[in-house]
Coordinates of C-alpha atoms and ligand atoms in Angstrom, one line a residue:
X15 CA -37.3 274.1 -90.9
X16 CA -34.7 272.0 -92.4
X17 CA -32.4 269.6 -90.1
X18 CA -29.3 271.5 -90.0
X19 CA -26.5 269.7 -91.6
X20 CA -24.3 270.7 -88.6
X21 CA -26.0 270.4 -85.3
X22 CA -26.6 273.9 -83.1
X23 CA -24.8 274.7 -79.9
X24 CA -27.3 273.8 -76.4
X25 CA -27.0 278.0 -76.1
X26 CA -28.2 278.5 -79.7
X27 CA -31.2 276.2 -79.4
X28 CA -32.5 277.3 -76.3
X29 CA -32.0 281.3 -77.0
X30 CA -34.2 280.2 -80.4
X31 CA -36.2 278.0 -78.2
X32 CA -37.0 281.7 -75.6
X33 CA -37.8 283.4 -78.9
X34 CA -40.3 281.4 -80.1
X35 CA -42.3 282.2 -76.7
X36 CA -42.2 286.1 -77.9
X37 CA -45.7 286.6 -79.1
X38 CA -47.0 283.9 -76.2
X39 CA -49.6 285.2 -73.6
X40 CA -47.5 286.0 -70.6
X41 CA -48.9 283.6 -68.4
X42 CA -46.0 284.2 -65.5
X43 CA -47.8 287.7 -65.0
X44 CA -50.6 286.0 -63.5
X45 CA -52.8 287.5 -66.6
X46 CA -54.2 285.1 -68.1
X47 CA -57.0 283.3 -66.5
X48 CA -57.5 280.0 -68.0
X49 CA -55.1 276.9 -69.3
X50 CA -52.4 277.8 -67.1
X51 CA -52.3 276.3 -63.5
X52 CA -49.7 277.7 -61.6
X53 CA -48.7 276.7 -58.0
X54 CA -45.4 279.2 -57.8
X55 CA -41.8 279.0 -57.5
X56 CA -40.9 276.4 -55.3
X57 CA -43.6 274.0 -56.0
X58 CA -42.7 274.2 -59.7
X59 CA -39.5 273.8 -59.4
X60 CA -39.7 270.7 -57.8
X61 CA -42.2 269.4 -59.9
X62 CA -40.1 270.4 -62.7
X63 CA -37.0 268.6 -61.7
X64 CA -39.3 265.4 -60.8
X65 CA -40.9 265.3 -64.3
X66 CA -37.2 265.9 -66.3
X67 CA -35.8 262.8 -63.5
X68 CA -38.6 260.6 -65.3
X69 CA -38.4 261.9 -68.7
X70 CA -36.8 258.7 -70.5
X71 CA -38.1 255.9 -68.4
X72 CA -41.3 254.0 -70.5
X73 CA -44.9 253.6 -68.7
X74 CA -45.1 250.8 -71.5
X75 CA -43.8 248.4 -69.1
X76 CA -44.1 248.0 -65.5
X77 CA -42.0 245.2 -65.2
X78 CA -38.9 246.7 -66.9
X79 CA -40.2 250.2 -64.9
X80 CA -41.9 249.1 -61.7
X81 CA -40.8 252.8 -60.5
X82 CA -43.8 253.7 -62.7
X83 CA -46.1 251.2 -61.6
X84 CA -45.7 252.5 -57.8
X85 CA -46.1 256.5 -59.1
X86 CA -49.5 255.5 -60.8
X87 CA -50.4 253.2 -58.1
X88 CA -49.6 256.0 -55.4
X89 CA -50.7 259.0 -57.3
X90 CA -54.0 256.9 -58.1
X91 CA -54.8 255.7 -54.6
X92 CA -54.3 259.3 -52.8
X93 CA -56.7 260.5 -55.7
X94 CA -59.6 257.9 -54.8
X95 CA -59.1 258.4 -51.3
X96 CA -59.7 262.7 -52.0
X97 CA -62.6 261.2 -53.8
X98 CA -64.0 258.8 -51.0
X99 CA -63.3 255.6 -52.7
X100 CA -63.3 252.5 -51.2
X101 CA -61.0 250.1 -51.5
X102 CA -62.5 248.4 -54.5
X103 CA -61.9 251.5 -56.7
X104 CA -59.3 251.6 -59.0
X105 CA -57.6 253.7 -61.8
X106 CA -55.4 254.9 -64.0
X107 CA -53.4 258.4 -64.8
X108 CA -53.7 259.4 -68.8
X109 CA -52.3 262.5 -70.4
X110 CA -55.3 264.8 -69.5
X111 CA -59.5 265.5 -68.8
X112 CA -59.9 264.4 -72.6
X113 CA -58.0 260.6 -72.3
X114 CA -59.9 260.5 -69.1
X115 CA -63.5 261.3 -70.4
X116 CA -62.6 259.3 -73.8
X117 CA -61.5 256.2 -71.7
X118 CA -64.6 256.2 -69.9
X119 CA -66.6 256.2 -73.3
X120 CA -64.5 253.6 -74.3
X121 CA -65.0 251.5 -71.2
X122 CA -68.6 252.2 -71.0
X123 CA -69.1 250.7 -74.8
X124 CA -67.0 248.2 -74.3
X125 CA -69.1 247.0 -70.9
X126 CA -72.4 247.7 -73.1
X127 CA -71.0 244.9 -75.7
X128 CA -70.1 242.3 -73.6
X129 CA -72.9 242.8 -71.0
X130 CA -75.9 244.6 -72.8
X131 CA -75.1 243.0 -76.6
X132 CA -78.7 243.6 -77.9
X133 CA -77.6 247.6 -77.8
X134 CA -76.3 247.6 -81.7
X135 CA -75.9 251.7 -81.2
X136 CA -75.1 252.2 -78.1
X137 CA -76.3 256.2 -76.7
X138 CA -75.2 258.2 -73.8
X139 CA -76.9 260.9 -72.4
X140 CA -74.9 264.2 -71.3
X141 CA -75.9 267.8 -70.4
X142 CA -75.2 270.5 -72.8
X143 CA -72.9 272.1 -70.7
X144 CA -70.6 268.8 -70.8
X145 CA -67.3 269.5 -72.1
X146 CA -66.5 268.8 -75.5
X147 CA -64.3 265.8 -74.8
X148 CA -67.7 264.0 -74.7
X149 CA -68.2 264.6 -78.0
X150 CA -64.8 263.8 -79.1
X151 CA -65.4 260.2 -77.6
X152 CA -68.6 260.4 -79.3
X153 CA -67.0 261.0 -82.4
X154 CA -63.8 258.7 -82.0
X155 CA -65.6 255.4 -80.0
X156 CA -69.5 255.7 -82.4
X157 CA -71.4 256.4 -79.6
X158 CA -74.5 258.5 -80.0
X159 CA -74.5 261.9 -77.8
X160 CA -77.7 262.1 -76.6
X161 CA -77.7 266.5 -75.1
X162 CA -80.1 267.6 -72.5
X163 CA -81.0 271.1 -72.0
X164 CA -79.5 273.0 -69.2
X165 CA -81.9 274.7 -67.0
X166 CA -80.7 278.3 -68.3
X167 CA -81.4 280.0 -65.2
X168 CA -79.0 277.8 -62.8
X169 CA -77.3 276.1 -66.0
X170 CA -77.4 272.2 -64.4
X171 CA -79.1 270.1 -66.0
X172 CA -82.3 268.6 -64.4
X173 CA -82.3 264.5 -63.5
X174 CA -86.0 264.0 -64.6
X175 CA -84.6 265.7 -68.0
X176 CA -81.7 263.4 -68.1
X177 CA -84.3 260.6 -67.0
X178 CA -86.2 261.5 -70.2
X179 CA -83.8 261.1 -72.5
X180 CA -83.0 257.3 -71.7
X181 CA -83.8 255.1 -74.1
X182 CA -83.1 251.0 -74.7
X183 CA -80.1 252.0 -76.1
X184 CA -78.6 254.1 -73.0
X185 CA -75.7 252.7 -71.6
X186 CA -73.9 255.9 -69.7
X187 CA -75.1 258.6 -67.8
X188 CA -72.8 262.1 -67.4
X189 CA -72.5 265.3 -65.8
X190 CA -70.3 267.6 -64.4
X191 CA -68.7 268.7 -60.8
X192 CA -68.4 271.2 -62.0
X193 CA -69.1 272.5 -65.5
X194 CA -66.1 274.4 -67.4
X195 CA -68.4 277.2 -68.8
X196 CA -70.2 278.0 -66.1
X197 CA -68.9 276.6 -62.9
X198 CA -72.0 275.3 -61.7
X199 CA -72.5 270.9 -60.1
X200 CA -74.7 269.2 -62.0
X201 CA -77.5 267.5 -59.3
X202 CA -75.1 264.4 -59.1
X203 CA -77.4 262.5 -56.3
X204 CA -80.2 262.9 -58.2
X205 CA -78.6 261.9 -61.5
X206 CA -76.8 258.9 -59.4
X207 CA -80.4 257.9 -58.5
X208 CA -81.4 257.8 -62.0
X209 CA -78.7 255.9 -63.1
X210 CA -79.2 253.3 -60.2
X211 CA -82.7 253.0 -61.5
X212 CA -82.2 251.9 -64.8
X213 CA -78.5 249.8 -64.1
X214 CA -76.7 252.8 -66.3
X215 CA -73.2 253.7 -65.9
X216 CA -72.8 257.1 -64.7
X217 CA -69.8 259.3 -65.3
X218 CA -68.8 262.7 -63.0
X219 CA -66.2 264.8 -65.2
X220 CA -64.3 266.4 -62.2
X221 CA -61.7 267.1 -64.4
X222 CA -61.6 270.7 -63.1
X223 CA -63.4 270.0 -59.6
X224 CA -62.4 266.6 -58.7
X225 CA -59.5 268.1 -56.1
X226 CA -60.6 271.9 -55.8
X227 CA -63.7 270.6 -54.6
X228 CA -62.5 268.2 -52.5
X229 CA -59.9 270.6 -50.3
X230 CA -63.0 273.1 -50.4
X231 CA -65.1 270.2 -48.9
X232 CA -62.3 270.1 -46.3
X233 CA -62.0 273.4 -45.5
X234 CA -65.8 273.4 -44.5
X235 CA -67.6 275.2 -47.8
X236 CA -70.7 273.4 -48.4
X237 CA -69.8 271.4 -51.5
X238 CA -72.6 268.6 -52.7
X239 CA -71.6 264.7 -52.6
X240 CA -70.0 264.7 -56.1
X241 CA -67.7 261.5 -55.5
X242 CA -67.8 258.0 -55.2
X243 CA -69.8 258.8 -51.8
X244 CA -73.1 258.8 -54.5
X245 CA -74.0 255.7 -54.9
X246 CA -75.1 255.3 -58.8
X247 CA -71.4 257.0 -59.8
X248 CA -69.4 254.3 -61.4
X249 CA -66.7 256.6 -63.1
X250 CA -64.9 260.0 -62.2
X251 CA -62.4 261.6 -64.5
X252 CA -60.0 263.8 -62.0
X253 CA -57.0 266.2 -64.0
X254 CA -53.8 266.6 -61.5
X255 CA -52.8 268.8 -64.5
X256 CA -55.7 271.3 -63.8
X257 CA -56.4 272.1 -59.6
X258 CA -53.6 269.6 -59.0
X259 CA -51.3 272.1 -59.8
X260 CA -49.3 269.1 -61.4
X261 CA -46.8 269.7 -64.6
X262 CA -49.6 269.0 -68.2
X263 CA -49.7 265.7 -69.4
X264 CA -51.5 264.0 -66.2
X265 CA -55.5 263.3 -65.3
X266 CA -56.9 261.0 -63.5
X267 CA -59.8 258.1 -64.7
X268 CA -61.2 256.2 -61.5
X269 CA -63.9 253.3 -61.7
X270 CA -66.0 252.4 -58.6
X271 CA -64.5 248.8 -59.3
X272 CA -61.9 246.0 -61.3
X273 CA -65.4 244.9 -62.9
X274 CA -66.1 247.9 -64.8
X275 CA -62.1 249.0 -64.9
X276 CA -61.6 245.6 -67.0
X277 CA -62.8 246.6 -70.4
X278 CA -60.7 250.0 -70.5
X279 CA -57.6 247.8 -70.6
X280 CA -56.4 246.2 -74.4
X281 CA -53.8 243.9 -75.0
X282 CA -52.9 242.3 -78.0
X283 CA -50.4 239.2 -79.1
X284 CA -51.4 238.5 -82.3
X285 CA -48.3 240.2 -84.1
X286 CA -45.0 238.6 -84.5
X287 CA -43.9 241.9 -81.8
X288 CA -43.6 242.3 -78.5
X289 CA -47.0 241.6 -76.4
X290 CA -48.4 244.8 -75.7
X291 CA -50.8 245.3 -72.8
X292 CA -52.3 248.8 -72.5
X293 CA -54.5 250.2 -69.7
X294 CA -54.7 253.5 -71.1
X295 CA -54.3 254.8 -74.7
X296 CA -50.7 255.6 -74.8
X297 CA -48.1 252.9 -75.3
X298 CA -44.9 254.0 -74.8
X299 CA -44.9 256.7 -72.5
X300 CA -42.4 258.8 -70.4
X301 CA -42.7 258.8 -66.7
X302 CA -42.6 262.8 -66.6
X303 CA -46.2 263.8 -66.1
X304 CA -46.8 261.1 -63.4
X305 CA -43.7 261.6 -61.5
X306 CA -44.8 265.7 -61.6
X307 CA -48.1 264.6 -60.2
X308 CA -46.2 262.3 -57.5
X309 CA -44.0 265.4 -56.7
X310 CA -46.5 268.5 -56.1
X311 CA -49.3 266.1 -54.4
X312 CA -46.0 265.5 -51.4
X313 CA -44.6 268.9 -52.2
X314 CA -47.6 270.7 -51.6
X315 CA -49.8 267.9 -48.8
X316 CA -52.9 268.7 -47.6
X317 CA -51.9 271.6 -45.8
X318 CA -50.6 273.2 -48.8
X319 CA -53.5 272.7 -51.0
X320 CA -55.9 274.0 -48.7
X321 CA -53.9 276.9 -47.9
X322 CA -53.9 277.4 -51.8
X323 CA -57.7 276.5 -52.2
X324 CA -58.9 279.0 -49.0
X325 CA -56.6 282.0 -50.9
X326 CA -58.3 280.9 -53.8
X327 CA -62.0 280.7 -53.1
X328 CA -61.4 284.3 -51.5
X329 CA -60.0 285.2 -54.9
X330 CA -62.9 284.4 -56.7
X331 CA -66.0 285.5 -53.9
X332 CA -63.6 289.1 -54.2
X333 CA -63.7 289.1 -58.2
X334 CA -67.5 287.8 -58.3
X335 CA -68.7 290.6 -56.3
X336 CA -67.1 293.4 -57.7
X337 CA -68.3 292.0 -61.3
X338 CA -72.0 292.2 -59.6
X339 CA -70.6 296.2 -58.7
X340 CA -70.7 296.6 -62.8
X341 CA -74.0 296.8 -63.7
X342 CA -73.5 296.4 -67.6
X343 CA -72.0 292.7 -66.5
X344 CA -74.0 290.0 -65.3
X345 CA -72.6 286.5 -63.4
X346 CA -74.2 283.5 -64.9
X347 CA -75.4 281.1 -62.3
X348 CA -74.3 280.0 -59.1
X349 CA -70.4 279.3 -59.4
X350 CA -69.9 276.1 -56.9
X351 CA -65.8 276.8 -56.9
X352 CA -63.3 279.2 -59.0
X353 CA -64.6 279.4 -62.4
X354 CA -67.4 281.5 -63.4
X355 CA -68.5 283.2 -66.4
X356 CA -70.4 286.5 -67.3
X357 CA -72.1 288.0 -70.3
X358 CA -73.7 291.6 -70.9
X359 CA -76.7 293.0 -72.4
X360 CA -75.2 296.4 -73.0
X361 CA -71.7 295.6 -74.1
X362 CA -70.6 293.6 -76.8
X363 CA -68.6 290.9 -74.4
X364 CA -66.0 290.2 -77.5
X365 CA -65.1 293.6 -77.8
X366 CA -64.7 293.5 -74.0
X367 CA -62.3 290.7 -74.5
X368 CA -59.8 292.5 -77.1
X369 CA -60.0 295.8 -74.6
X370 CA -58.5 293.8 -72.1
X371 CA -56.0 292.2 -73.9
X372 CA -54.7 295.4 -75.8
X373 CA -53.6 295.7 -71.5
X374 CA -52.1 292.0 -71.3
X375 CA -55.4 290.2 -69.6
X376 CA -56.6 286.9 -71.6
X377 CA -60.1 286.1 -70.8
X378 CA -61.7 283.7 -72.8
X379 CA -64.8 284.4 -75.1
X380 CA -67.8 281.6 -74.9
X381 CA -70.5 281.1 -77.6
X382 CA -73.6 281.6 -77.1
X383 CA -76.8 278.6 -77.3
X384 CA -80.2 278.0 -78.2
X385 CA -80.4 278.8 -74.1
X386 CA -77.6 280.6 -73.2
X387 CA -76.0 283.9 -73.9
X388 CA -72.5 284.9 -75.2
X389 CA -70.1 285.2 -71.9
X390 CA -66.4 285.4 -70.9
X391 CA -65.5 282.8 -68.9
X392 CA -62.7 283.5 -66.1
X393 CA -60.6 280.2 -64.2
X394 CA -59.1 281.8 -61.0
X395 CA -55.9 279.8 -60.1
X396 CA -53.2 280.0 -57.3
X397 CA -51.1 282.1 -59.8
X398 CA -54.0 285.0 -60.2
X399 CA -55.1 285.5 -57.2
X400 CA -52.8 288.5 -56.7
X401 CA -54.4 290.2 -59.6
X402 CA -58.2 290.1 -58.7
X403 CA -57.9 294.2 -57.6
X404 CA -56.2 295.1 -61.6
X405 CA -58.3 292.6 -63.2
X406 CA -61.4 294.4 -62.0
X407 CA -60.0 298.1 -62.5
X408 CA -59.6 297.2 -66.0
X409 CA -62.9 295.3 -66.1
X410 CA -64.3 298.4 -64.9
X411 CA -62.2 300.8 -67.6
X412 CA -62.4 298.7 -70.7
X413 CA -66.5 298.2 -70.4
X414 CA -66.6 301.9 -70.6
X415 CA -64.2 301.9 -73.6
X416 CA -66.6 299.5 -75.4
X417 CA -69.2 301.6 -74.4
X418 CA -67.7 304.5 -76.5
X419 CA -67.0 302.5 -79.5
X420 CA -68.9 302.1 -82.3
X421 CA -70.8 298.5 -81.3
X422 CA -70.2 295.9 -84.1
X423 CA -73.5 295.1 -86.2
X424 CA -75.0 291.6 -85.2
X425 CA -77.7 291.9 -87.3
X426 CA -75.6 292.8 -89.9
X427 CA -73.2 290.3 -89.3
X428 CA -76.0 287.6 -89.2
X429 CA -77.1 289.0 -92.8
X430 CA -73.7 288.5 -93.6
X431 CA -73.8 284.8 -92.3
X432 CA -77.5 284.3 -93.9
X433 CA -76.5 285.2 -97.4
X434 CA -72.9 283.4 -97.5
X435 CA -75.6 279.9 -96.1
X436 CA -77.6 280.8 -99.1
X437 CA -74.6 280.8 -101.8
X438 CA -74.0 278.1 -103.9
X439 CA -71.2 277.2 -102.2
X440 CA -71.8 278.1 -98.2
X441 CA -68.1 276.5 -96.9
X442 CA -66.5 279.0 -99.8
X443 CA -68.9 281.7 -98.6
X444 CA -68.1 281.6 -95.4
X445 CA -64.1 281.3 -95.8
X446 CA -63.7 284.6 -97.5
X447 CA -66.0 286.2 -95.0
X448 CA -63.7 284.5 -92.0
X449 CA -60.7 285.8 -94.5
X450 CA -62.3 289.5 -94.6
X451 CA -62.4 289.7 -90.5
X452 CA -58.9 288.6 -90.6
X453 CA -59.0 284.8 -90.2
X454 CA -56.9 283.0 -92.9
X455 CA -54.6 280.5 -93.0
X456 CA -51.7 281.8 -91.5
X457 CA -51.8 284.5 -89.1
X458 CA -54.0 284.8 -85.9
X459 CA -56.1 287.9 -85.8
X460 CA -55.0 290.1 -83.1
X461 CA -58.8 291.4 -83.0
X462 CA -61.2 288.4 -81.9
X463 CA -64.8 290.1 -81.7
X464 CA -65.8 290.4 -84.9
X465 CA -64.2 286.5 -86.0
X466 CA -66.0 285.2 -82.6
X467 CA -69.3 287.5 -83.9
X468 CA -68.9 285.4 -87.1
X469 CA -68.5 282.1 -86.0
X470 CA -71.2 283.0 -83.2
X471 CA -74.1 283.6 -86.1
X472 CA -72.7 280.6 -87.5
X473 CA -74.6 276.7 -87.5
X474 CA -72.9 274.8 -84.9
X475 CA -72.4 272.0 -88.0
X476 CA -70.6 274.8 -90.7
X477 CA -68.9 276.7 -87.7
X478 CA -67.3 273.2 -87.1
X479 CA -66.4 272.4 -91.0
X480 CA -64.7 276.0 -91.3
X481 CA -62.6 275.3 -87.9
X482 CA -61.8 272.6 -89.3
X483 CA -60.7 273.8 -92.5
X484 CA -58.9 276.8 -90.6
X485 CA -56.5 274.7 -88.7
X486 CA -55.8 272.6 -91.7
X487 CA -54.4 275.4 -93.5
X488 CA -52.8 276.8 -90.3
X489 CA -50.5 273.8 -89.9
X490 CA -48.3 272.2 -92.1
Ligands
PLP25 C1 -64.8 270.0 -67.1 C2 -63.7 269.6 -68.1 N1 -63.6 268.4 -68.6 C3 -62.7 268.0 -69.4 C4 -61.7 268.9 -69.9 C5 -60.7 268.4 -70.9 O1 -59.4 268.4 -70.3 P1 -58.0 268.4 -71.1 O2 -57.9 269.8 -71.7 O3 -57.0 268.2 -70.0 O4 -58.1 267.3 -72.1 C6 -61.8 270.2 -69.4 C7 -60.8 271.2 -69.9 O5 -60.8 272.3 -69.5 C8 -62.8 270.5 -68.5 O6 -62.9 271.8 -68.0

């Protein structure tokens, strides 16, 4: 694009604005069953209007916008309180699970410096079903990720595993309430326990849980103490963005106390500019994601959430047991809320994933490990549960389509993999293969099972260097 030298009419922006949507998933169908949250008309609508009345105002300064101060302060505190905090526990709303999870990292090595400064490379120890976001902090702060093995039966990690792996440079604990993949609480107590004994930090990543759980707690499921009720968690990261049903851009990162809170926060006057104090990683900042999250969390209250979490949970107990109906599909674990995932030992799962959306359904394909299999992984939200019956008459048809097709060679695919490894040059290798199954630089495949069969064969280290390489071609 060029800037036009005359400027467009609103009309002709926002019709080119629509069109751009055109090859989007349709997520308003109710059809795609992960990164879209929604709560429905009404509630959107209001949290619509609430984020666009806060859309210029600047989080970068409370005193010029104390009206952002009290949306943080409020959204934070009714947060904690869902959690069980006290009133020594603070926080602090970022743009999503990943500023969350990094800031705790951050806070965590920061803590470690001034408190622990013989740890010269600091460690933290995390299951390997923690989300990724771990090891982007890992990456971004130098911290060492330090993975445990899942038990790959239940797929939580064990606390006398996680006990193992401590070492005189520890100086965080984590797990998950629950994990993305699988949908399963990590043995947080136990963990808590562990961390207690050996004066570690210890971080819960209820990014996805952290309010689901906490209305199903409320509603009388049995849900395990995953809060700031156990007494070795110091951190929880919280996304109103996710089963907040809040507008994207808005997470919550809550620290059992000010003590710990302190060394997240930066500020900095040694430039001839303006003094900048920063609690979070953002500077400037518009106020639409928290005034979003202020909005649904009254919008909605209690009452609504639970009525959304009850029609929810029923959702997902309805879809889970008619995916145990199928016997060439298997439930991994036991799912502690709405998420679960399956895999198959008869069906190629990928190929089961492009069936489905040839009929509009987007289910998401996960890799498998050392320890687990390949799956699809399915989020049930407010804004699918009308859809559980289809999903799983389709489930049912498109398995038998896969059946009838010609399966797609693994072992030929992995001999594919193995020899472009062995070439001279394996990234090069490895990029025309991706190119032959339709991955280049330009276009996304509309066929994702034999790219994900690739990249599934693949090193975790070289899968990650062509990703890499991928997107940089894909964007400008
Ligand atoms: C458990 C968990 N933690 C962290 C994240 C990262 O959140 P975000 O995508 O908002 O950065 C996710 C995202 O799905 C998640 O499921």
């Amino acid at each position: 694009m060029l800037i036009p030298e005359k400027g467009l009419s609103k009309e002709e922006i926002l019709t080119t604005l629509q069109l751009f949507k055109s090859r989007d998933l349709d997520w308003k169908a109710g059809k795609v069953w992960c990164y879209v949250y929604n709560p429905g008309e009404d509630p959107a609508e209001v949290t619509r209007e609430a984020y666009m009345s806060f859309l210029t105002e600047n989080g970068l300064d409370p005193s010029v916008f104390p009206s952002m101060l009290k949306l943080e302060t409020d959204v934070v505190r009714a947060v904690i309180n869902l959690l069980r905090g006290d009133e020594n526990s603070v926080g602090h709303l970022t743009t999503g699970g990943t500023e969350s999870i990094m800031l705790a990292v951050k806070t965590a090595r920061d803590m470690a410096r001034a408190t622990k400064p013989h740890i010269k490379e600091p460690e933290m120890v995390l299951p390997k079903t923690a989300h990724a976001a771990f090891h982007k902090a890992a990456h971004y702060l130098s911290v060492k990720p330090v993975v445990v093995d899942i038990d790959p039966e239940t797929f939580k990690v064990r606390a006398e595993e996680m006990e193992k792996a401590i070492t005189e440079n520890t100086i965080l604990l984590i797990a998950s309430a629950p994990s993305y993949s699988q949908g399963v609480i990590d043995p947080i107590a136990e963990i808590g326990n562990v961390a207690q004994r050996h004066n570690l930090l210890f971080h819960v990543d209820g990014c996805v849980g952290g309010l689901h759980l906490s209305f199903m707690r409320k509603l009388g499921y049995d849900v395990p103490d995953f809060d700031f009720t156990v007494s070795g968690v110091t951190s929880i990261s919280t996304d109103l963005h996710k089963y907040g049903y809040a507008a994207k851009g808005c997470s919550a990162i809550m620290y059992r106390s000010k003590d710990i809170r302190k060394y997240q926060i930066f500020a900095c006057t040694d430039t001839t500019g303006y003094t900048l104090i920063n609690p979070t990683m953002l500077s400037s900042k518009t106020g639409g994601p928290m005034a979003g999250a202020w909005a649904i969390l009254n919008f909605l209250g209690e009452q609504g959430y639970k009525k959304i979490v009850g029609e929810v949970q029923e959702a997902t107990q309805h879809l889970i047991d008619g995916v145990h109906t199928m016997e060439d599909l298997q439930v991994l674990g036991e799912p502690a809320m709405c998420m679960f995932s399956f895999k198959s030992d008869t069906i190629n799962v990928y190929q089961l994933a492009d069936e489905m959306s040839k009929r509009g359904w987007y289910i998401q394909g996960q890799f498998s490990t050392p320890l687990t299999p390949r799956n699809l992984h399915i989020s049930v939200t407010h804004g699918t549960v009308h859809n559980v019956d289809a999903l799983l008459q389709d489930l049912r048809e498109c398995v038998e389509i896969v059946k009838a097709k010609t399966p797609i060679d693994s072992d030929a695919i992995r001999g594919m993999v193995g020899a472009a490894l062995q070439s001279p040059d394996p990234e090069a290798a490895f990029g025309q293969l991706a190119a032959s199954a339709g991955l280049t630089g330009t276009e996304l495949p509309s066929e994702m099972a034999f790219i994900n069969e690739v990249l599934d064969a693949l090193p975790d280290e070289l899968c990650n260097v062509f990703l890499v390489n991928y997107f940089n071609d894909l964007y400008v």
